[in-house]
Amino acid sequence: MSWLSRRVAGFPTTVFSEFSALATRHKAVNLGQGFPDFDGPDEIKEAACRAIRGGVNQYAVGAGAQALRGAIAQHARRFYGQEVDPDTMVTVTSGATEALFDAVMGLVDPGDEVIVFEPFYDSYVASIEMAGGVARFVLLRPPDATHRAWWFDAAELEAAFGAKTKLVVVNTPHNPTGKVYTRGELELIGRLCERHGTAVLADEVYEHIVFSPARHLRVATLPGMAERTLTVSSAGKSFSFTGWKIGWAIGLPALRQAVQQAHQFVTFASAAPLQAAVSEALALPDAYFTKLSASYRAKRDRLVAALSAAGLTPMAPEGSYFVMADTSRYAFEDDFACCRFLTREAGVAAIPPSAFYGEAHRREARHLARFAFCKTDALLDEAATRLARLPELASRR
Ligand SMILES: Cc1ncc(COP(=O)(O)O)c(C=O)c1O
C-alpha cells in the first residue's frame, strides 16, 4: 500500500539523485548537478556571520527583510532601469524554487494551462501539476544551418495558446540549453500573452551569467510587459551561494500578491541572517558582476574545448553555466545510456536531458548530454583529461 497522495505519487525521483550517487560510486568528476564547487565572496560570508552574531536570528518579516527588499529594488534599477517599490512589489522566498512554486500556486487554478518551453527546469512541471494545472509544451530546437542558437517555432507557440492559457514560463538565460531569449522572441511572447490575457513567469536566475554579444533582457521591462510579468531570481547563481536558498519574486502589486498569498503559508519567511548578507551582495560594485560572467566565459570555453576534443559536439551557450553536447557520433542507445557510460567508464558525470522534456518529446534528447561548468579550473582540467580517453573507451564497448 502506498501512503502517497495522487499529487506526488507520479513524480519520478530526480535524475540528479541517480547521477550524483553514480558519480560518487565511480569517483567521477561531477559535471552533472549545477552547483559551484567554490564559494561566493568572503565579505558576503562575513556579513552572514556578522548577522548571526549580531542577533539577526528570529523570523524575518514574511515578505522579506526590509533591507533586502530595498536592495532588490536598487539592483533592478541599477541593471535594468526597472522601478520597483520594495514595499508592494517584492516577496523574498526560500530560493527561486519557492518563488516559482508560490507563483504557480497563486496564479493557476485546476484545469488552467501553462506554456512551458522544453527542455525545462524540472520544478516547473511539478509545481504546475501540484496546482492541478496542465503543462502545454513548446519545443526549443537545437542550433542548425539557419539558427545560430536554440530556437522555437513561432507557429507552434501560437498554437499552444488557448482560452485556458493562464501563464507562460520563460527562463532566460535558459537551463539547460544556455539560450538567451532575444528581444524579438520576447516581444512575440508578449504579443501573444497580451492577446490571450496571459501572465508571464520570468525565471531569470542566471541574469548575471551571460556572454556577450548575447545580452540579458529583463522580460518585465519590455513594452507592455510590466503589468503581466512576475520576475524570479535568486542569490544562488549570482553569488555562488546555492545552499543559502534566498530567492525573490518581483511584480506589480496585483501579480506579486499571488506570490505573497501562497508564500505566507508555504514558508512564511526565509533565513533572516542570510537575507541580511544577500542585501549586501546585491549592492556589490559592477566590477563584481562583470568578473563573474568573465570567469564563467573562460570556464565555458575550457569545457567546450574539452568536449570538442573528446568527439562530442558542444553547443556553446550564450548564458547560464551549462553546455549541451550532441553525442550522436558515439551512437549510444539513448541519453541515459550515454551519461551512465560517461560517468562509469570515462569518470565524468553529465545529466541526461530527456528528464527535462515532457513524454511526447523525450526522444528529442536521446543524443544530448548536459554538462555544468560552474567548477574550479582544476576540476574542469581533470574532466578534460578524462574525456580525452572517450574515443578509445567508446571504441572498446
Ligand atoms: C532555471 C532555474 N530556476 C531556478 C533554480 C532554482 O534556484 P534556487 O536554488 O534559488 O531555488 C535553478 C537551479 O538550478 C535553475 O536552474
PDB file of N, CA and C in Angstrom, residues 116-120 137-160 174 176-181 185 315-316 318 324 326 356-357 360-361 363-366 368:
ATOM      1  N   VAL A 116       5.111  25.893 -21.314  1.00  0.00           N
ATOM      2  CA  VAL A 116       6.471  25.661 -20.829  1.00  0.00           C
ATOM      3  C   VAL A 116       7.331  25.267 -22.033  1.00  0.00           C
ATOM      4  N   PHE A 117       8.470  25.930 -22.184  1.00  0.00           N
ATOM      5  CA  PHE A 117       9.393  25.546 -23.262  1.00  0.00           C
ATOM      6  C   PHE A 117      10.198  24.332 -22.812  1.00  0.00           C
ATOM      7  N   GLU A 118      10.354  23.401 -23.748  1.00  0.00           N
ATOM      8  CA  GLU A 118      11.156  22.201 -23.477  1.00  0.00           C
ATOM      9  C   GLU A 118      12.506  22.347 -24.168  1.00  0.00           C
ATOM     10  N   PRO A 119      13.592  21.883 -23.518  1.00  0.00           N
ATOM     11  CA  PRO A 119      13.678  21.321 -22.172  1.00  0.00           C
ATOM     12  C   PRO A 119      13.433  22.398 -21.109  1.00  0.00           C
ATOM     13  N   PHE A 120      13.025  21.934 -19.911  1.00  0.00           N
ATOM     14  CA  PHE A 120      12.650  22.876 -18.854  1.00  0.00           C
ATOM     15  C   PHE A 120      13.349  22.519 -17.542  1.00  0.00           C
ATOM     16  N   PHE A 137       3.463  22.074 -23.847  1.00  0.00           N
ATOM     17  CA  PHE A 137       4.886  22.202 -24.159  1.00  0.00           C
ATOM     18  C   PHE A 137       5.145  22.805 -25.539  1.00  0.00           C
ATOM     19  N   VAL A 138       6.171  23.626 -25.586  1.00  0.00           N
ATOM     20  CA  VAL A 138       6.665  24.156 -26.860  1.00  0.00           C
ATOM     21  C   VAL A 138       8.150  23.811 -26.921  1.00  0.00           C
ATOM     22  N   LEU A 139       8.527  23.205 -28.036  1.00  0.00           N
ATOM     23  CA  LEU A 139       9.880  22.659 -28.145  1.00  0.00           C
ATOM     24  C   LEU A 139      10.905  23.729 -28.524  1.00  0.00           C
ATOM     25  N   LEU A 140      12.003  23.745 -27.775  1.00  0.00           N
ATOM     26  CA  LEU A 140      13.173  24.511 -28.215  1.00  0.00           C
ATOM     27  C   LEU A 140      14.012  23.551 -29.048  1.00  0.00           C
ATOM     28  N   ARG A 141      14.431  24.020 -30.215  1.00  0.00           N
ATOM     29  CA  ARG A 141      15.189  23.148 -31.113  1.00  0.00           C
ATOM     30  C   ARG A 141      16.646  23.599 -31.149  1.00  0.00           C
ATOM     31  N   PRO A 142      17.562  22.634 -31.309  1.00  0.00           N
ATOM     32  CA  PRO A 142      18.985  22.979 -31.283  1.00  0.00           C
ATOM     33  C   PRO A 142      19.390  23.850 -32.467  1.00  0.00           C
ATOM     34  N   PRO A 143      20.544  24.533 -32.343  1.00  0.00           N
ATOM     35  CA  PRO A 143      21.044  25.348 -33.454  1.00  0.00           C
ATOM     36  C   PRO A 143      21.201  24.482 -34.706  1.00  0.00           C
ATOM     37  N   ASP A 144      20.998  25.091 -35.854  1.00  0.00           N
ATOM     38  CA  ASP A 144      21.180  24.359 -37.115  1.00  0.00           C
ATOM     39  C   ASP A 144      21.678  25.336 -38.174  1.00  0.00           C
ATOM     40  N   ALA A 145      21.612  24.917 -39.436  1.00  0.00           N
ATOM     41  CA  ALA A 145      22.190  25.750 -40.504  1.00  0.00           C
ATOM     42  C   ALA A 145      21.566  27.150 -40.543  1.00  0.00           C
ATOM     43  N   THR A 146      20.292  27.271 -40.147  1.00  0.00           N
ATOM     44  CA  THR A 146      19.672  28.603 -40.233  1.00  0.00           C
ATOM     45  C   THR A 146      19.469  29.276 -38.881  1.00  0.00           C
ATOM     46  N   HIS A 147      19.779  28.596 -37.786  1.00  0.00           N
ATOM     47  CA  HIS A 147      19.621  29.206 -36.461  1.00  0.00           C
ATOM     48  C   HIS A 147      20.936  29.065 -35.702  1.00  0.00           C
ATOM     49  N   ARG A 148      21.507  30.209 -35.283  1.00  0.00           N
ATOM     50  CA  ARG A 148      22.803  30.106 -34.600  1.00  0.00           C
ATOM     51  C   ARG A 148      22.648  29.743 -33.135  1.00  0.00           C
ATOM     52  N   ALA A 149      21.424  29.778 -32.629  1.00  0.00           N
ATOM     53  CA  ALA A 149      21.196  29.422 -31.217  1.00  0.00           C
ATOM     54  C   ALA A 149      19.937  28.552 -31.135  1.00  0.00           C
ATOM     55  N   TRP A 150      19.648  28.034 -29.955  1.00  0.00           N
ATOM     56  CA  TRP A 150      18.403  27.284 -29.761  1.00  0.00           C
ATOM     57  C   TRP A 150      17.227  28.186 -30.115  1.00  0.00           C
ATOM     58  N   TRP A 151      16.177  27.626 -30.701  1.00  0.00           N
ATOM     59  CA  TRP A 151      15.085  28.444 -31.232  1.00  0.00           C
ATOM     60  C   TRP A 151      13.764  27.701 -31.080  1.00  0.00           C
ATOM     61  N   PHE A 152      12.676  28.451 -31.211  1.00  0.00           N
ATOM     62  CA  PHE A 152      11.358  27.800 -31.222  1.00  0.00           C
ATOM     63  C   PHE A 152      10.575  28.263 -32.442  1.00  0.00           C
ATOM     64  N   ASP A 153       9.607  27.472 -32.800  1.00  0.00           N
ATOM     65  CA  ASP A 153       8.787  27.759 -33.966  1.00  0.00           C
ATOM     66  C   ASP A 153       7.621  28.654 -33.525  1.00  0.00           C
ATOM     67  N   ALA A 154       7.521  29.839 -34.147  1.00  0.00           N
ATOM     68  CA  ALA A 154       6.517  30.813 -33.718  1.00  0.00           C
ATOM     69  C   ALA A 154       5.099  30.245 -33.857  1.00  0.00           C
ATOM     70  N   ALA A 155       4.870  29.480 -34.931  1.00  0.00           N
ATOM     71  CA  ALA A 155       3.521  28.933 -35.162  1.00  0.00           C
ATOM     72  C   ALA A 155       3.182  27.906 -34.069  1.00  0.00           C
ATOM     73  N   GLU A 156       4.203  27.148 -33.657  1.00  0.00           N
ATOM     74  CA  GLU A 156       3.983  26.154 -32.591  1.00  0.00           C
ATOM     75  C   GLU A 156       3.618  26.849 -31.277  1.00  0.00           C
ATOM     76  N   LEU A 157       4.303  27.962 -31.018  1.00  0.00           N
ATOM     77  CA  LEU A 157       3.994  28.710 -29.792  1.00  0.00           C
ATOM     78  C   LEU A 157       2.567  29.261 -29.870  1.00  0.00           C
ATOM     79  N   GLU A 158       2.240  29.834 -31.005  1.00  0.00           N
ATOM     80  CA  GLU A 158       0.916  30.426 -31.167  1.00  0.00           C
ATOM     81  C   GLU A 158      -0.167  29.364 -30.974  1.00  0.00           C
ATOM     82  N   ALA A 159       0.092  28.182 -31.500  1.00  0.00           N
ATOM     83  CA  ALA A 159      -0.899  27.098 -31.421  1.00  0.00           C
ATOM     84  C   ALA A 159      -1.063  26.582 -29.986  1.00  0.00           C
ATOM     85  N   ALA A 160      -0.046  26.823 -29.163  1.00  0.00           N
ATOM     86  CA  ALA A 160      -0.129  26.325 -27.774  1.00  0.00           C
ATOM     87  C   ALA A 160      -1.057  27.204 -26.922  1.00  0.00           C
ATOM     88  N   HIS A 174      18.743  30.377 -20.192  1.00  0.00           N
ATOM     89  CA  HIS A 174      17.985  29.133 -20.062  1.00  0.00           C
ATOM     90  C   HIS A 174      18.845  27.952 -19.615  1.00  0.00           C
ATOM     91  N   PRO A 176      18.433  23.927 -19.574  1.00  0.00           N
ATOM     92  CA  PRO A 176      19.832  23.545 -19.745  1.00  0.00           C
ATOM     93  C   PRO A 176      20.510  23.980 -21.043  1.00  0.00           C
ATOM     94  N   THR A 177      19.857  24.747 -21.921  1.00  0.00           N
ATOM     95  CA  THR A 177      20.472  24.961 -23.246  1.00  0.00           C
ATOM     96  C   THR A 177      21.460  26.126 -23.280  1.00  0.00           C
ATOM     97  N   GLY A 178      21.366  27.047 -22.314  1.00  0.00           N
ATOM     98  CA  GLY A 178      22.203  28.238 -22.352  1.00  0.00           C
ATOM     99  C   GLY A 178      21.666  29.312 -23.289  1.00  0.00           C
ATOM    100  N   LYS A 179      20.435  29.104 -23.780  1.00  0.00           N
ATOM    101  CA  LYS A 179      19.829  30.103 -24.669  1.00  0.00           C
ATOM    102  C   LYS A 179      19.526  31.393 -23.916  1.00  0.00           C
ATOM    103  N   VAL A 180      19.810  32.537 -24.553  1.00  0.00           N
ATOM    104  CA  VAL A 180      19.365  33.831 -24.028  1.00  0.00           C
ATOM    105  C   VAL A 180      18.315  34.337 -25.012  1.00  0.00           C
ATOM    106  N   TYR A 181      17.090  34.471 -24.559  1.00  0.00           N
ATOM    107  CA  TYR A 181      16.000  34.873 -25.459  1.00  0.00           C
ATOM    108  C   TYR A 181      16.280  36.256 -26.033  1.00  0.00           C
ATOM    109  N   GLU A 185      12.076  37.491 -29.847  1.00  0.00           N
ATOM    110  CA  GLU A 185      11.355  36.335 -29.286  1.00  0.00           C
ATOM    111  C   GLU A 185      10.485  36.764 -28.108  1.00  0.00           C
ATOM    112  N   MET A 315      27.242  22.706 -27.929  1.00  0.00           N
ATOM    113  CA  MET A 315      26.552  23.873 -28.484  1.00  0.00           C
ATOM    114  C   MET A 315      26.817  25.008 -27.505  1.00  0.00           C
ATOM    115  N   ALA A 316      27.786  25.852 -27.831  1.00  0.00           N
ATOM    116  CA  ALA A 316      28.268  26.862 -26.874  1.00  0.00           C
ATOM    117  C   ALA A 316      27.109  27.728 -26.375  1.00  0.00           C
ATOM    118  N   GLU A 318      24.978  30.824 -24.646  1.00  0.00           N
ATOM    119  CA  GLU A 318      25.073  32.299 -24.594  1.00  0.00           C
ATOM    120  C   GLU A 318      24.975  32.795 -23.159  1.00  0.00           C
ATOM    121  N   MET A 324      25.097  22.033 -23.508  1.00  0.00           N
ATOM    122  CA  MET A 324      24.523  20.824 -24.087  1.00  0.00           C
ATOM    123  C   MET A 324      25.486  20.347 -25.168  1.00  0.00           C
ATOM    124  N   ASP A 326      26.060  17.374 -28.306  1.00  0.00           N
ATOM    125  CA  ASP A 326      25.475  16.329 -29.155  1.00  0.00           C
ATOM    126  C   ASP A 326      26.414  15.122 -29.092  1.00  0.00           C
ATOM    127  N   PHE A 356      14.232  16.495 -18.834  1.00  0.00           N
ATOM    128  CA  PHE A 356      13.712  17.867 -18.861  1.00  0.00           C
ATOM    129  C   PHE A 356      12.716  18.090 -19.998  1.00  0.00           C
ATOM    130  N   TYR A 357      12.178  16.983 -20.521  1.00  0.00           N
ATOM    131  CA  TYR A 357      11.165  17.069 -21.587  1.00  0.00           C
ATOM    132  C   TYR A 357       9.903  16.359 -21.131  1.00  0.00           C
ATOM    133  N   ALA A 360       6.036  13.333 -24.713  1.00  0.00           N
ATOM    134  CA  ALA A 360       5.945  13.279 -26.181  1.00  0.00           C
ATOM    135  C   ALA A 360       7.265  13.626 -26.878  1.00  0.00           C
ATOM    136  N   HIS A 361       8.078  14.452 -26.246  1.00  0.00           N
ATOM    137  CA  HIS A 361       9.289  14.923 -26.927  1.00  0.00           C
ATOM    138  C   HIS A 361      10.581  14.378 -26.347  1.00  0.00           C
ATOM    139  N   ARG A 363      12.307  11.876 -26.805  1.00  0.00           N
ATOM    140  CA  ARG A 363      13.310  11.330 -27.733  1.00  0.00           C
ATOM    141  C   ARG A 363      14.173  12.419 -28.384  1.00  0.00           C
ATOM    142  N   GLU A 364      13.697  13.654 -28.327  1.00  0.00           N
ATOM    143  CA  GLU A 364      14.499  14.762 -28.870  1.00  0.00           C
ATOM    144  C   GLU A 364      15.868  14.829 -28.191  1.00  0.00           C
ATOM    145  N   ALA A 365      15.937  14.278 -26.971  1.00  0.00           N
ATOM    146  CA  ALA A 365      17.176  14.420 -26.200  1.00  0.00           C
ATOM    147  C   ALA A 365      18.043  13.167 -26.253  1.00  0.00           C
ATOM    148  N   ARG A 366      17.670  12.208 -27.088  1.00  0.00           N
ATOM    149  CA  ARG A 366      18.378  10.910 -26.973  1.00  0.00           C
ATOM    150  C   ARG A 366      19.861  11.001 -27.311  1.00  0.00           C
ATOM    151  N   LEU A 368      21.744  13.810 -26.566  1.00  0.00           N
ATOM    152  CA  LEU A 368      22.246  15.016 -25.899  1.00  0.00           C
ATOM    153  C   LEU A 368      22.732  14.676 -24.491  1.00  0.00           C
TER     154      LEU A 368
END
